[in-house]
CSV table of C-alpha atoms in Angstrom, one decimal:
chain,number,residue,atom,x,y,z
A,283,MET,CA,-58.9,-27.4,83.6
A,284,ALA,CA,-56.3,-26.7,81.0
A,285,GLY,CA,-54.1,-29.4,82.5
A,286,ILE,CA,-57.0,-31.9,82.5
A,287,GLU,CA,-57.8,-31.2,78.9
A,288,LEU,CA,-54.2,-31.6,77.8
A,289,ALA,CA,-53.5,-34.7,79.9
A,290,GLY,CA,-56.7,-36.2,78.5
A,291,SER,CA,-55.7,-35.5,74.9
A,292,THR,CA,-54.7,-38.4,72.7
A,293,ASP,CA,-52.1,-36.1,71.1
A,294,VAL,CA,-49.9,-36.5,74.2
A,295,THR,CA,-51.3,-39.5,76.0
A,296,PRO,CA,-52.2,-43.1,74.8
A,297,PRO,CA,-56.0,-43.3,74.4
A,298,GLN,CA,-56.8,-45.5,77.4
A,299,THR,CA,-54.5,-43.6,79.7
A,300,ALA,CA,-55.9,-40.3,78.3
A,301,GLY,CA,-59.4,-41.4,79.2
A,302,ALA,CA,-58.4,-42.3,82.7
A,303,LEU,CA,-56.6,-39.0,83.2
A,304,GLN,CA,-59.5,-37.0,82.0
A,305,ALA,CA,-62.0,-38.8,84.2
A,306,CYS,CA,-59.7,-38.6,87.2
A,307,GLY,CA,-59.2,-34.8,86.7
A,308,LEU,CA,-62.9,-34.1,86.4
A,309,GLN,CA,-63.5,-36.1,89.6
A,310,LEU,CA,-60.7,-34.2,91.3
A,311,LEU,CA,-62.4,-30.9,90.5
A,312,GLU,CA,-65.6,-32.1,92.0
A,313,HIS,CA,-63.7,-33.4,95.0
A,314,LEU,CA,-62.1,-30.0,95.5
A,315,GLN,CA,-65.4,-28.2,95.2
A,316,GLU,CA,-66.9,-30.5,97.8
A,317,LEU,CA,-64.1,-30.0,100.2
A,318,ALA,CA,-64.5,-26.2,99.8
A,319,ARG,CA,-68.2,-26.4,100.5
A,320,HIS,CA,-68.0,-28.9,103.3
A,321,HIS,CA,-65.2,-27.1,105.2
A,322,ARG,CA,-66.5,-23.6,104.3
A,323,LEU,CA,-63.1,-22.5,103.0
A,324,GLU,CA,-64.4,-19.1,102.0
A,325,ASP,CA,-65.8,-18.3,105.4
A,326,ARG,CA,-63.6,-15.5,106.7
A,327,ALA,CA,-65.1,-16.0,110.2
A,328,LEU,CA,-63.3,-19.3,110.4
A,329,PRO,CA,-59.5,-19.8,110.9
A,330,LEU,CA,-57.5,-20.4,107.7
A,331,ALA,CA,-56.3,-23.7,109.1
A,332,HIS,CA,-58.9,-26.4,109.9
A,333,ALA,CA,-58.8,-29.6,111.9
A,334,LEU,CA,-55.7,-31.6,111.1
A,335,GLU,CA,-57.3,-34.5,109.2
A,336,ASN,CA,-59.4,-32.0,107.2
A,337,GLU,CA,-56.3,-30.1,106.3
A,338,ARG,CA,-54.6,-33.3,105.2
A,339,ASP,CA,-57.5,-34.1,102.9
A,340,ILE,CA,-57.3,-30.6,101.4
A,341,ALA,CA,-53.5,-30.8,101.0
A,342,ARG,CA,-53.7,-34.1,99.1
A,343,ALA,CA,-56.3,-32.7,96.7
A,344,CYS,CA,-54.3,-29.5,96.2
A,345,HIS,CA,-51.1,-31.5,95.5
A,346,ALA,CA,-53.0,-33.6,93.0
A,347,ALA,CA,-54.4,-30.5,91.3
A,348,ALA,CA,-50.9,-29.1,91.1
A,349,LEU,CA,-49.9,-32.2,89.1
A,350,PHE,CA,-52.6,-31.5,86.5
A,351,GLU,CA,-51.8,-27.7,86.5
A,352,SER,CA,-48.1,-28.4,85.8
A,353,VAL,CA,-48.9,-30.4,82.6
A,354,PRO,CA,-49.4,-27.4,80.2
A,355,ARG,CA,-46.5,-25.6,81.8
A,356,ARG,CA,-44.0,-28.2,80.6
A,357,PRO,CA,-42.2,-27.7,77.2
A,358,ASP,CA,-43.1,-31.3,76.6
A,359,PRO,CA,-46.2,-32.3,78.6
A,360,ARG,CA,-45.2,-36.0,78.4
A,361,ASN,CA,-42.3,-35.2,80.7
A,362,SER,CA,-44.6,-33.9,83.5
A,363,PRO,CA,-44.7,-36.0,86.7
A,364,LEU,CA,-48.4,-36.8,86.2
A,365,LEU,CA,-48.1,-38.2,82.7
A,366,ARG,CA,-44.9,-40.2,83.6
A,367,GLN,CA,-46.8,-42.1,86.3
A,368,ALA,CA,-50.2,-42.3,84.6
A,369,CYS,CA,-51.7,-45.6,83.5
A,370,PRO,CA,-55.1,-46.8,82.2
A,371,GLU,CA,-56.0,-48.1,85.7
A,372,LEU,CA,-55.5,-44.6,87.3
A,373,THR,CA,-58.3,-43.5,89.7
A,374,LEU,CA,-58.8,-40.5,91.9
A,375,ASP,CA,-58.3,-42.6,95.0
A,376,ALA,CA,-55.1,-44.0,93.6
A,377,LEU,CA,-53.8,-40.6,92.7
A,378,LEU,CA,-54.6,-39.1,96.1
A,379,ALA,CA,-53.0,-42.2,97.8
A,380,GLU,CA,-49.8,-41.6,95.9
A,381,VAL,CA,-49.3,-38.0,97.3
A,382,PRO,CA,-46.2,-38.2,99.4
A,383,ALA,CA,-46.7,-37.8,103.2
A,384,TYR,CA,-44.0,-35.2,103.4
A,385,ALA,CA,-45.8,-33.0,100.8
A,386,VAL,CA,-49.0,-33.3,102.8
A,387,ASP,CA,-47.2,-32.4,106.0
A,388,ASP,CA,-45.5,-29.5,104.4
A,389,LEU,CA,-48.7,-28.0,103.0
A,390,VAL,CA,-50.5,-28.4,106.3
A,391,ALA,CA,-47.7,-26.6,108.1
A,392,LEU,CA,-47.6,-23.8,105.6
A,393,THR,CA,-51.3,-23.3,105.9
A,394,ALA,CA,-51.1,-23.1,109.7
A,395,GLN,CA,-48.4,-20.5,109.5
A,396,ALA,CA,-50.3,-18.4,107.0
A,397,ASP,CA,-53.0,-17.8,109.6
A,398,THR,CA,-50.6,-15.3,111.2
A,399,ALA,CA,-49.2,-13.3,108.2
A,400,LEU,CA,-52.4,-13.3,106.2
A,401,GLY,CA,-54.9,-13.0,109.0
A,402,ALA,CA,-55.3,-9.2,108.8
A,403,LEU,CA,-55.7,-9.3,105.0
A,404,ARG,CA,-58.3,-12.1,105.2
A,405,ALA,CA,-60.2,-10.1,107.8
A,406,GLN,CA,-60.3,-7.0,105.6
A,407,THR,CA,-61.2,-8.6,102.3
A,408,PRO,CA,-64.2,-10.8,101.3
A,409,PRO,CA,-63.6,-13.8,99.0
A,410,ASN,CA,-65.1,-12.0,96.0
A,411,THR,CA,-62.3,-9.5,96.0
A,412,VAL,CA,-59.7,-12.1,95.5
A,413,ASN,CA,-58.6,-12.8,91.9
A,414,LEU,CA,-56.6,-16.1,91.7
A,415,ALA,CA,-54.1,-16.5,88.9
A,416,PRO,CA,-54.9,-13.1,87.3
A,417,THR,CA,-53.9,-12.6,83.7
A,418,PHE,CA,-52.9,-9.4,82.0
A,419,THR,CA,-53.7,-7.6,78.8
A,420,GLY,CA,-50.2,-8.4,77.6
A,421,SER,CA,-50.0,-12.0,78.9
A,422,GLN,CA,-50.0,-13.5,75.4
A,423,ASP,CA,-47.3,-11.2,74.3
A,424,VAL,CA,-44.9,-13.2,76.4
A,425,GLY,CA,-46.3,-16.6,75.7
A,426,GLY,CA,-48.8,-16.5,78.5
A,427,ALA,CA,-48.3,-15.2,82.0
A,428,ASP,CA,-50.4,-15.2,85.2
A,429,GLY,CA,-49.8,-13.9,88.7
A,430,ASP,CA,-50.5,-15.8,91.9
A,431,TRP,CA,-53.2,-13.7,93.4
A,432,LEU,CA,-54.6,-10.2,93.4
A,433,VAL,CA,-56.7,-8.9,96.3
A,434,ASP,CA,-58.1,-5.4,96.6
A,435,GLY,CA,-55.5,-3.9,94.2
A,436,THR,CA,-52.5,-5.7,95.7
A,437,LEU,CA,-50.7,-8.2,93.4
A,438,ILE,CA,-48.9,-10.9,95.4
A,439,ASP,CA,-46.4,-13.5,94.3
A,440,VAL,CA,-46.2,-16.5,96.6
A,441,LYS,CA,-42.7,-18.0,97.3
A,442,THR,CA,-42.1,-21.2,99.2
A,443,THR,CA,-38.4,-21.4,98.8
A,444,ILE,CA,-36.4,-23.2,101.5
A,445,HIS,CA,-34.1,-20.1,101.5
A,446,PRO,CA,-36.6,-17.4,102.4
A,447,ASP,CA,-33.9,-14.8,103.3
A,448,GLU,CA,-32.9,-14.7,99.6
A,449,LEU,CA,-34.9,-13.2,96.8
A,450,PRO,CA,-33.5,-14.0,93.3
A,451,LEU,CA,-33.4,-11.1,90.8
A,452,ALA,CA,-35.6,-13.2,88.5
A,453,ASP,CA,-38.4,-13.1,91.1
A,454,ILE,CA,-38.1,-9.4,91.4
A,455,TYR,CA,-38.2,-8.7,87.7
A,456,GLN,CA,-41.0,-11.3,87.2
A,457,LEU,CA,-43.2,-9.2,89.5
A,458,ALA,CA,-42.2,-6.1,87.6
A,459,ASP,CA,-43.2,-7.9,84.4
A,460,TYR,CA,-46.6,-8.6,85.7
A,461,LEU,CA,-47.1,-5.0,86.7
A,462,LEU,CA,-46.1,-3.7,83.3
A,463,LEU,CA,-48.1,-6.2,81.3
A,464,ASP,CA,-51.3,-4.7,82.6
A,465,TYR,CA,-51.2,-2.3,79.7
A,466,GLN,CA,-54.6,-0.7,80.2
A,467,ASP,CA,-54.5,-0.7,84.0
A,468,ALA,CA,-57.5,-3.1,83.8
A,469,LEU,CA,-56.6,-4.6,87.2
A,470,ASN,CA,-56.0,-1.3,88.9
A,471,ILE,CA,-52.9,-2.6,90.7
A,472,THR,CA,-51.9,-0.2,93.4
A,473,ASP,CA,-49.5,-2.3,95.4
A,474,VAL,CA,-47.2,-5.3,94.7
A,475,GLY,CA,-45.3,-7.7,96.8
A,476,TRP,CA,-44.5,-11.2,97.9
A,477,TYR,CA,-45.8,-13.6,100.5
A,478,SER,CA,-42.9,-15.8,101.8
A,479,ALA,CA,-44.7,-18.9,103.1
A,480,ARG,CA,-41.8,-20.3,105.0
A,481,ALA,CA,-40.8,-17.0,106.6
A,482,ASP,CA,-44.6,-16.4,107.3
A,483,ALA,CA,-44.2,-12.9,106.0
A,484,LEU,CA,-46.1,-10.6,103.7
A,485,ILE,CA,-44.2,-7.6,102.3
A,486,THR,CA,-45.7,-5.1,99.9
A,487,PHE,CA,-44.8,-1.8,98.2
A,488,THR,CA,-46.9,0.8,96.5
A,489,THR,CA,-46.3,0.6,92.7
A,490,PRO,CA,-44.5,4.0,92.6
A,491,ASP,CA,-42.1,2.9,95.4
A,492,PHE,CA,-41.5,-0.5,93.8
A,493,LEU,CA,-40.6,1.1,90.5
A,494,LYS,CA,-38.4,3.7,92.2
A,495,LEU,CA,-36.5,0.9,93.9
A,496,LEU,CA,-35.9,-0.7,90.5
A,497,GLY,CA,-34.5,2.5,89.1
A,498,ALA,CA,-37.4,3.4,86.9
A,499,ARG,CA,-37.1,6.9,85.3
A,500,HIS,CA,-40.6,7.1,84.0
A,501,ARG,CA,-44.1,6.8,85.4
A,502,LEU,CA,-45.9,3.4,85.1
A,503,PRO,CA,-48.2,4.4,82.2
A,504,VAL,CA,-45.2,5.3,80.1
A,505,LEU,CA,-43.3,2.1,81.0
A,506,ARG,CA,-46.4,0.1,80.0
A,507,GLU,CA,-46.8,1.9,76.7
A,508,ARG,CA,-43.1,1.3,75.9
A,509,LEU,CA,-43.3,-2.4,76.7
A,510,ALA,CA,-46.4,-2.8,74.6
A,511,ARG,CA,-44.6,-1.4,71.6
A,512,LEU,CA,-41.5,-3.5,71.8
A,513,PRO,CA,-40.8,-5.7,68.8
A,514,GLY,CA,-42.9,-8.8,69.0
A,515,HIS,CA,-45.7,-7.1,70.8
A,516,THR,CA,-48.7,-6.2,68.7
A,517,PRO,CA,-51.1,-4.3,71.0
A,518,SER,CA,-54.4,-3.1,69.5
A,519,ALA,CA,-55.2,0.6,69.6
A,520,ASP,CA,-57.1,0.2,72.8
A,521,GLN,CA,-54.4,-1.7,74.7
A,522,THR,CA,-52.6,1.5,75.8
A,523,ARG,CA,-54.2,4.3,77.6
A,524,PRO,CA,-54.6,7.6,75.7
A,525,GLY,CA,-52.1,10.3,76.5
A,526,THR,CA,-49.3,8.0,77.6
A,527,THR,CA,-47.2,7.9,74.4
A,528,ASP,CA,-43.6,9.0,75.1
A,529,THR,CA,-41.4,9.8,72.1
A,530,SER,CA,-38.4,10.9,74.1
A,531,PRO,CA,-35.2,8.9,73.6
A,532,HIS,CA,-35.0,5.7,75.6
A,533,PRO,CA,-32.4,6.0,78.3
A,534,ALA,CA,-29.9,3.2,79.0
A,535,PRO,CA,-31.3,0.6,81.4
A,536,PRO,CA,-30.2,0.8,85.0
A,537,ARG,CA,-27.4,-1.5,86.1
A,538,PRO,CA,-28.7,-4.9,87.4
A,539,LEU,CA,-29.5,-5.0,91.1
A,540,PRO,CA,-27.2,-7.0,93.3
A,541,SER,CA,-28.4,-10.1,95.0
A,542,VAL,CA,-31.1,-9.2,97.5
A,543,ARG,CA,-30.9,-10.4,101.1
A,544,LEU,CA,-34.1,-10.0,103.1
A,545,SER,CA,-35.0,-9.6,106.7
A,546,TRP,CA,-38.8,-10.3,106.6
């Protein structure tokens, strides 16, 4: 919705094109909701992957939604792929028709693969325990941050890299950032990890084990309290949990991790 509102703003888009983008985006949301209802996407009794043509329809809609979602993530929204190709004649049908066939095929294949790695998790968790794009108490301290999904205390970052046997350090520290930004433990994150879509693998760690692997020398509440009090962070009095303040000298940070090679 944030992308629809920004794409439909005359501050970044010419008026006629802005109107077309906003109308198209709102129709897309309705289309996605109808697809979800019609194909019972939340029904855990059904396989994750549906009939091929249905999956292709869902993939096109999700790709189009990603175009809108990327608009507010660009330093200059006008450089987003959606706004570069938009015109006053844009319709939802035209937008869906422009989704590349390779992108549709890729999404369909990844969804079929996910049935294996995520099958057990889906069987154990009802839809209402899934928090998509969770935000954290400290999200605005870093200009806005949201995770991919949180389910039953497990925070998962999804990766679709074509090199699934490599995990860049930036991805590792990004997940650590998310964990630390939950200053008040409002999300009750007990485990963290990644879902590698192309390796069809879900790997998780308990939060203590994850921090230990990163060389942490203090417990999670202390690390969160320290992060909240770094220059540029202005947490309110209730953003840190009582009894976690640590006044001991800050040790030197551990040496950076080497590049990580994975065997999922």
